[in-house]
mmCIF file of C-alpha atoms and ligand atoms in Angstrom:
data_model
loop_
_atom_site.group_PDB
_atom_site.id
_atom_site.type_symbol
_atom_site.label_atom_id
_atom_site.label_comp_id
_atom_site.label_asym_id
_atom_site.label_seq_id
_atom_site.Cartn_x
_atom_site.Cartn_y
_atom_site.Cartn_z
ATOM 1 C CA MET F 585 192.948 -166.730 -14.262
ATOM 2 C CA LYS F 586 195.755 -165.083 -12.332
ATOM 3 C CA ILE F 587 195.487 -164.497 -8.606
ATOM 4 C CA VAL F 588 196.890 -161.208 -7.363
ATOM 5 C CA GLY F 589 197.313 -160.785 -3.608
ATOM 6 C CA LEU F 590 196.733 -157.350 -2.116
ATOM 7 C CA THR F 591 198.205 -156.919 1.313
ATOM 8 C CA GLY F 592 199.377 -154.259 3.734
ATOM 9 C CA GLY F 593 199.388 -153.406 7.418
ATOM 10 C CA ILE F 594 196.376 -152.284 9.386
ATOM 11 C CA GLY F 595 194.985 -149.015 8.047
ATOM 12 C CA SER F 596 197.353 -148.941 5.071
ATOM 13 C CA GLY F 597 194.416 -148.640 2.671
ATOM 14 C CA LYS F 598 193.997 -152.159 1.236
ATOM 15 C CA THR F 599 190.229 -151.922 0.880
ATOM 16 C CA THR F 600 190.458 -148.393 -0.545
ATOM 17 C CA VAL F 601 192.900 -149.704 -3.167
ATOM 18 C CA ALA F 602 190.819 -152.845 -3.812
ATOM 19 C CA LYS F 603 187.808 -150.666 -4.651
ATOM 20 C CA LEU F 604 189.900 -148.813 -7.246
ATOM 21 C CA PHE F 605 190.741 -152.128 -8.931
ATOM 22 C CA GLU F 606 187.042 -152.966 -8.769
ATOM 23 C CA SER F 607 186.268 -149.747 -10.624
ATOM 24 C CA LEU F 608 188.497 -151.124 -13.410
ATOM 25 C CA SER F 609 186.187 -154.193 -13.521
ATOM 26 C CA ILE F 610 188.601 -156.446 -11.664
ATOM 27 C CA PRO F 611 186.777 -158.859 -9.323
ATOM 28 C CA ILE F 612 187.865 -158.381 -5.728
ATOM 29 C CA TYR F 613 187.648 -160.782 -2.807
ATOM 30 C CA ILE F 614 188.086 -159.294 0.666
ATOM 31 C CA ALA F 615 189.206 -162.241 2.813
ATOM 32 C CA ASP F 616 188.381 -160.537 6.109
ATOM 33 C CA VAL F 617 184.797 -159.736 5.066
ATOM 34 C CA GLU F 618 184.244 -163.260 3.741
ATOM 35 C CA ALA F 619 185.716 -164.789 6.909
ATOM 36 C CA LYS F 620 183.300 -162.788 9.067
ATOM 37 C CA ARG F 621 180.391 -163.767 6.826
ATOM 38 C CA LEU F 622 181.348 -167.457 6.850
ATOM 39 C CA MET F 623 181.626 -167.455 10.643
ATOM 40 C CA ASN F 624 177.907 -166.664 10.692
ATOM 41 C CA THR F 625 176.776 -168.865 7.815
ATOM 42 C CA SER F 626 178.964 -171.992 7.695
ATOM 43 C CA THR F 627 177.579 -174.803 9.846
ATOM 44 C CA LEU F 628 180.992 -176.460 9.924
ATOM 45 C CA ILE F 629 182.720 -173.332 11.247
ATOM 46 C CA LYS F 630 179.937 -172.787 13.778
ATOM 47 C CA GLU F 631 180.247 -176.340 15.103
ATOM 48 C CA LYS F 632 184.022 -176.102 15.387
ATOM 49 C CA LEU F 633 183.981 -172.673 17.050
ATOM 50 C CA ILE F 634 181.415 -173.885 19.593
ATOM 51 C CA ALA F 635 183.626 -176.916 20.270
ATOM 52 C CA LEU F 636 186.565 -174.541 20.826
ATOM 53 C CA PHE F 637 184.944 -171.701 22.767
ATOM 54 C CA GLY F 638 181.732 -173.226 24.133
ATOM 55 C CA ASP F 639 178.077 -172.340 23.532
ATOM 56 C CA LYS F 640 178.677 -168.657 24.247
ATOM 57 C CA ALA F 641 180.580 -168.383 20.938
ATOM 58 C CA TYR F 642 177.214 -167.599 19.333
ATOM 59 C CA HIS F 643 174.399 -165.469 20.632
ATOM 60 C CA ASN F 644 171.036 -165.593 18.832
ATOM 61 C CA ASN F 645 172.784 -167.501 16.043
ATOM 62 C CA GLU F 646 175.258 -164.627 15.519
ATOM 63 C CA LEU F 647 178.952 -164.813 16.308
ATOM 64 C CA ASN F 648 179.494 -163.379 19.784
ATOM 65 C CA LYS F 649 182.389 -161.136 18.796
ATOM 66 C CA ALA F 650 182.879 -159.516 22.211
ATOM 67 C CA PHE F 651 183.051 -162.922 23.947
ATOM 68 C CA ILE F 652 185.538 -164.310 21.427
ATOM 69 C CA ALA F 653 187.661 -161.132 21.427
ATOM 70 C CA ASP F 654 187.869 -161.407 25.189
ATOM 71 C CA LYS F 655 188.908 -165.093 25.032
ATOM 72 C CA ILE F 656 191.610 -164.323 22.470
ATOM 73 C CA PHE F 657 192.848 -161.329 24.464
ATOM 74 C CA ASN F 658 193.331 -163.561 27.507
ATOM 75 C CA ASP F 659 194.908 -166.468 25.628
ATOM 76 C CA THR F 660 196.481 -165.732 22.243
ATOM 77 C CA ALA F 661 196.686 -169.478 21.429
ATOM 78 C CA TYR F 662 192.947 -169.209 20.779
ATOM 79 C CA LEU F 663 193.624 -166.947 17.799
ATOM 80 C CA ASP F 664 195.761 -169.619 16.108
ATOM 81 C CA GLN F 665 193.118 -172.244 16.825
ATOM 82 C CA MET F 666 190.361 -170.042 15.459
ATOM 83 C CA ASN F 667 192.415 -169.252 12.351
ATOM 84 C CA ALA F 668 193.023 -172.976 11.840
ATOM 85 C CA ILE F 669 189.241 -173.444 11.722
ATOM 86 C CA VAL F 670 188.292 -170.398 9.651
ATOM 87 C CA HIS F 671 191.159 -169.978 7.142
ATOM 88 C CA PRO F 672 190.798 -173.330 5.335
ATOM 89 C CA GLU F 673 187.075 -172.659 4.826
ATOM 90 C CA VAL F 674 187.802 -169.179 3.457
ATOM 91 C CA GLY F 675 190.425 -170.771 1.169
ATOM 92 C CA LEU F 676 187.853 -173.232 -0.212
ATOM 93 C CA HIS F 677 185.252 -170.502 -0.602
ATOM 94 C CA PHE F 678 187.786 -168.354 -2.483
ATOM 95 C CA LYS F 679 188.707 -171.217 -4.852
ATOM 96 C CA ASN F 680 185.054 -171.705 -5.676
ATOM 97 C CA TRP F 681 184.515 -167.950 -6.086
ATOM 98 C CA VAL F 682 187.423 -167.770 -8.561
ATOM 99 C CA LYS F 683 185.733 -170.394 -10.742
ATOM 100 C CA HIS F 684 182.798 -168.040 -11.212
ATOM 101 C CA GLN F 685 184.843 -165.006 -12.273
ATOM 102 C CA ASP F 686 185.510 -163.971 -15.814
ATOM 103 C CA SER F 687 188.540 -161.683 -15.894
ATOM 104 C CA PRO F 688 192.266 -161.908 -16.749
ATOM 105 C CA TYR F 689 193.014 -161.640 -13.041
ATOM 106 C CA VAL F 690 191.302 -161.290 -9.680
ATOM 107 C CA ILE F 691 192.427 -159.479 -6.541
ATOM 108 C CA LYS F 692 192.364 -161.164 -3.147
ATOM 109 C CA GLU F 693 192.797 -158.719 -0.291
ATOM 110 C CA ALA F 694 194.349 -160.405 2.706
ATOM 111 C CA ALA F 695 196.126 -158.692 5.591
ATOM 112 C CA ILE F 696 198.251 -161.699 6.385
ATOM 113 C CA ILE F 697 200.050 -163.061 3.343
ATOM 114 C CA PHE F 698 203.662 -162.738 4.469
ATOM 115 C CA GLU F 699 202.906 -163.324 8.137
ATOM 116 C CA HIS F 700 201.436 -166.760 7.340
ATOM 117 C CA LYS F 701 203.920 -167.468 4.532
ATOM 118 C CA LYS F 702 201.151 -167.747 1.933
ATOM 119 C CA GLN F 703 203.079 -166.063 -0.914
ATOM 120 C CA ASP F 704 202.939 -169.262 -3.013
ATOM 121 C CA GLN F 705 199.189 -168.954 -3.360
ATOM 122 C CA TYR F 706 199.538 -165.852 -5.537
ATOM 123 C CA ASP F 707 200.859 -165.137 -9.018
ATOM 124 C CA LEU F 708 201.707 -161.586 -8.003
ATOM 125 C CA ILE F 709 201.627 -159.606 -4.777
ATOM 126 C CA ILE F 710 200.845 -155.910 -4.312
ATOM 127 C CA SER F 711 201.631 -154.276 -0.978
ATOM 128 C CA VAL F 712 200.029 -151.071 0.205
ATOM 129 C CA ILE F 713 202.245 -149.080 2.517
ATOM 130 C CA ALA F 714 201.730 -145.806 4.389
ATOM 131 C CA ASP F 715 203.370 -143.899 7.212
ATOM 132 C CA LYS F 716 202.676 -145.418 10.613
ATOM 133 C CA ASP F 717 201.298 -142.218 12.140
ATOM 134 C CA LYS F 718 198.832 -141.821 9.284
ATOM 135 C CA ARG F 719 197.667 -145.452 9.604
ATOM 136 C CA LEU F 720 197.241 -144.995 13.343
ATOM 137 C CA LYS F 721 195.110 -141.863 12.844
ATOM 138 C CA ARG F 722 192.963 -143.521 10.159
ATOM 139 C CA VAL F 723 192.203 -146.643 12.189
ATOM 140 C CA THR F 724 191.478 -144.851 15.458
ATOM 141 C CA ALA F 725 189.120 -142.503 13.578
ATOM 142 C CA ARG F 726 187.411 -145.383 11.751
ATOM 143 C CA ASP F 727 187.064 -147.967 14.516
ATOM 144 C CA GLN F 728 187.091 -145.892 17.701
ATOM 145 C CA SER F 729 189.980 -148.196 18.606
ATOM 146 C CA THR F 730 192.683 -147.074 21.023
ATOM 147 C CA PRO F 731 196.179 -146.234 19.729
ATOM 148 C CA GLU F 732 197.548 -148.945 22.058
ATOM 149 C CA LYS F 733 195.405 -151.632 20.415
ATOM 150 C CA VAL F 734 196.350 -150.526 16.900
ATOM 151 C CA LEU F 735 200.046 -150.382 17.806
ATOM 152 C CA ALA F 736 199.833 -153.910 19.264
ATOM 153 C CA ILE F 737 198.405 -155.192 15.957
ATOM 154 C CA MET F 738 201.086 -153.320 13.987
ATOM 155 C CA LYS F 739 203.769 -154.961 16.119
ATOM 156 C CA ASN F 740 202.611 -158.416 14.975
ATOM 157 C CA GLN F 741 202.585 -157.505 11.296
ATOM 158 C CA THR F 742 205.509 -157.689 8.888
ATOM 159 C CA ASN F 743 207.063 -154.239 8.531
ATOM 160 C CA ASP F 744 206.620 -152.201 5.343
ATOM 161 C CA ILE F 745 210.262 -152.527 4.265
ATOM 162 C CA ASP F 746 210.135 -156.327 4.285
ATOM 163 C CA LYS F 747 206.710 -156.345 2.658
ATOM 164 C CA ALA F 748 207.915 -154.064 -0.132
ATOM 165 C CA LYS F 749 211.035 -156.165 -0.670
ATOM 166 C CA HIS F 750 208.973 -159.289 -1.277
ATOM 167 C CA SER F 751 206.210 -157.724 -3.378
ATOM 168 C CA ASP F 752 205.884 -157.370 -7.139
ATOM 169 C CA TYR F 753 204.280 -153.946 -6.770
ATOM 170 C CA VAL F 754 204.156 -151.397 -3.965
ATOM 171 C CA ILE F 755 201.486 -148.733 -3.595
ATOM 172 C CA VAL F 756 202.322 -145.782 -1.356
ATOM 173 C CA ASN F 757 199.129 -144.508 0.223
ATOM 174 C CA ASN F 758 200.098 -141.405 2.122
ATOM 175 C CA ASP F 759 197.993 -139.230 -0.130
ATOM 176 C CA LYS F 760 194.711 -140.401 -1.669
ATOM 177 C CA SER F 761 195.092 -138.175 -4.733
ATOM 178 C CA THR F 762 197.953 -140.329 -6.076
ATOM 179 C CA LEU F 763 196.182 -143.675 -5.662
ATOM 180 C CA GLN F 764 194.196 -143.845 -8.872
ATOM 181 C CA ASN F 765 197.281 -143.308 -11.021
ATOM 182 C CA GLN F 766 199.313 -145.880 -9.131
ATOM 183 C CA VAL F 767 196.505 -148.439 -9.477
ATOM 184 C CA LEU F 768 196.033 -147.761 -13.177
ATOM 185 C CA LYS F 769 199.762 -148.185 -13.850
ATOM 186 C CA ILE F 770 199.841 -151.497 -11.995
ATOM 187 C CA HIS F 771 196.659 -152.703 -13.697
ATOM 188 C CA LYS F 772 198.176 -152.033 -17.126
ATOM 189 C CA SER F 773 201.430 -153.697 -16.138
ATOM 190 C CA ILE F 774 199.620 -156.820 -14.885
ATOM 191 C CA LEU F 775 197.579 -157.075 -18.086
ATOM 192 C CA LYS F 776 200.775 -156.766 -20.112
ATOM 193 C CA ARG F 777 202.499 -159.477 -18.101
ATOM 194 C CA ILE F 778 199.519 -161.770 -18.594
ATOM 195 C CA GLU F 779 199.462 -161.012 -22.306
ATOM 196 C CA ASN F 780 203.206 -161.723 -22.568
ATOM 197 C CA GLU F 781 202.754 -164.829 -20.482
ATOM 198 C CA SER F 782 205.502 -163.645 -18.156
ATOM 199 C CA ILE F 783 203.520 -164.686 -15.095
HETATM 200 P P1 ATP R 1488 192.370 -152.706 7.755
HETATM 201 O O1 ATP R 1488 193.704 -153.325 7.746
HETATM 202 O O2 ATP R 1488 192.052 -152.113 9.080
HETATM 203 O O3 ATP R 1488 191.285 -153.577 7.223
HETATM 204 P P2 ATP R 1488 192.783 -151.309 5.251
HETATM 205 O O4 ATP R 1488 194.234 -151.500 5.017
HETATM 206 O O5 ATP R 1488 191.837 -152.107 4.413
HETATM 207 O O6 ATP R 1488 192.415 -151.413 6.780
HETATM 208 P P3 ATP R 1488 191.184 -149.019 4.542
HETATM 209 O O7 ATP R 1488 189.996 -149.587 5.234
HETATM 210 O O8 ATP R 1488 191.182 -148.929 3.057
HETATM 211 O O9 ATP R 1488 192.512 -149.763 5.035
HETATM 212 O O10 ATP R 1488 191.522 -147.564 5.109
HETATM 213 C C1 ATP R 1488 191.492 -147.319 6.510
HETATM 214 C C2 ATP R 1488 190.784 -145.985 6.753
HETATM 215 O O11 ATP R 1488 191.594 -144.946 6.255
HETATM 216 C C3 ATP R 1488 189.442 -145.869 6.032
HETATM 217 O O12 ATP R 1488 188.564 -145.142 6.834
HETATM 218 C C4 ATP R 1488 189.800 -145.105 4.741
HETATM 219 O O13 ATP R 1488 188.714 -144.370 4.233
HETATM 220 C C5 ATP R 1488 190.925 -144.209 5.221
HETATM 221 N N1 ATP R 1488 191.950 -143.935 4.195
HETATM 222 C C6 ATP R 1488 192.513 -144.810 3.334
HETATM 223 N N2 ATP R 1488 193.446 -144.201 2.576
HETATM 224 C C7 ATP R 1488 193.485 -142.922 2.979
HETATM 225 C C8 ATP R 1488 194.246 -141.765 2.581
HETATM 226 N N3 ATP R 1488 195.191 -141.831 1.636
HETATM 227 N N4 ATP R 1488 194.002 -140.593 3.212
HETATM 228 C C9 ATP R 1488 193.079 -140.518 4.192
HETATM 229 N N5 ATP R 1488 192.323 -141.542 4.608
HETATM 230 C C10 ATP R 1488 192.525 -142.735 4.020
#
């Protein structure tokens, strides 16, 4: 089973693209969604996050997102510490999930592949790129986030040019109408590479 990484900056359209692969019967794993789920269900993560942030990390057995966001905002070292707790558990969960899939390849959507130098974990990498102003508009419309917050996240992410340079495939998502064709082309190419054993 080949592991294909799907990455891209905030609002680039990773999940939109992932769903198109899913419609081609490719299993998709959205790391961010699984991380959020595991933070509420894994006893180990819960214990470690309480040790890091204190009892207020959970409220009524649910992750206290506002409290944690505030902690991280005031001390960015907390983000690294939280990632060090959550990411290994997501990694283990993903490995186990892969074992239960039956497909030539699976897609793992993860925003931070290049940023955390995790390229080695993938057989191929697809990057979704889109104009910055479009991404900004999409995210502020979706999340009611402020442009300043979105721009601050963008600043910490690898830029599209570098992402594209280090990817096997690049999807340009400025216009939704072109997505399906781009995905289909890549899907066929991946299947061919697997068939030819060139990956
Ligand atoms: P994030 O990094 O924030 O998780 P993402 O890269 O997964 O985001 P999506 O969630 O797929 O991006 O898209 C962000 C928003 O933009 C969504 O509301 C989605 O419906 C919308 N969107 C995606 N692609 C386009 C497009 N080509 N045209 C207009 N809207 C789009």
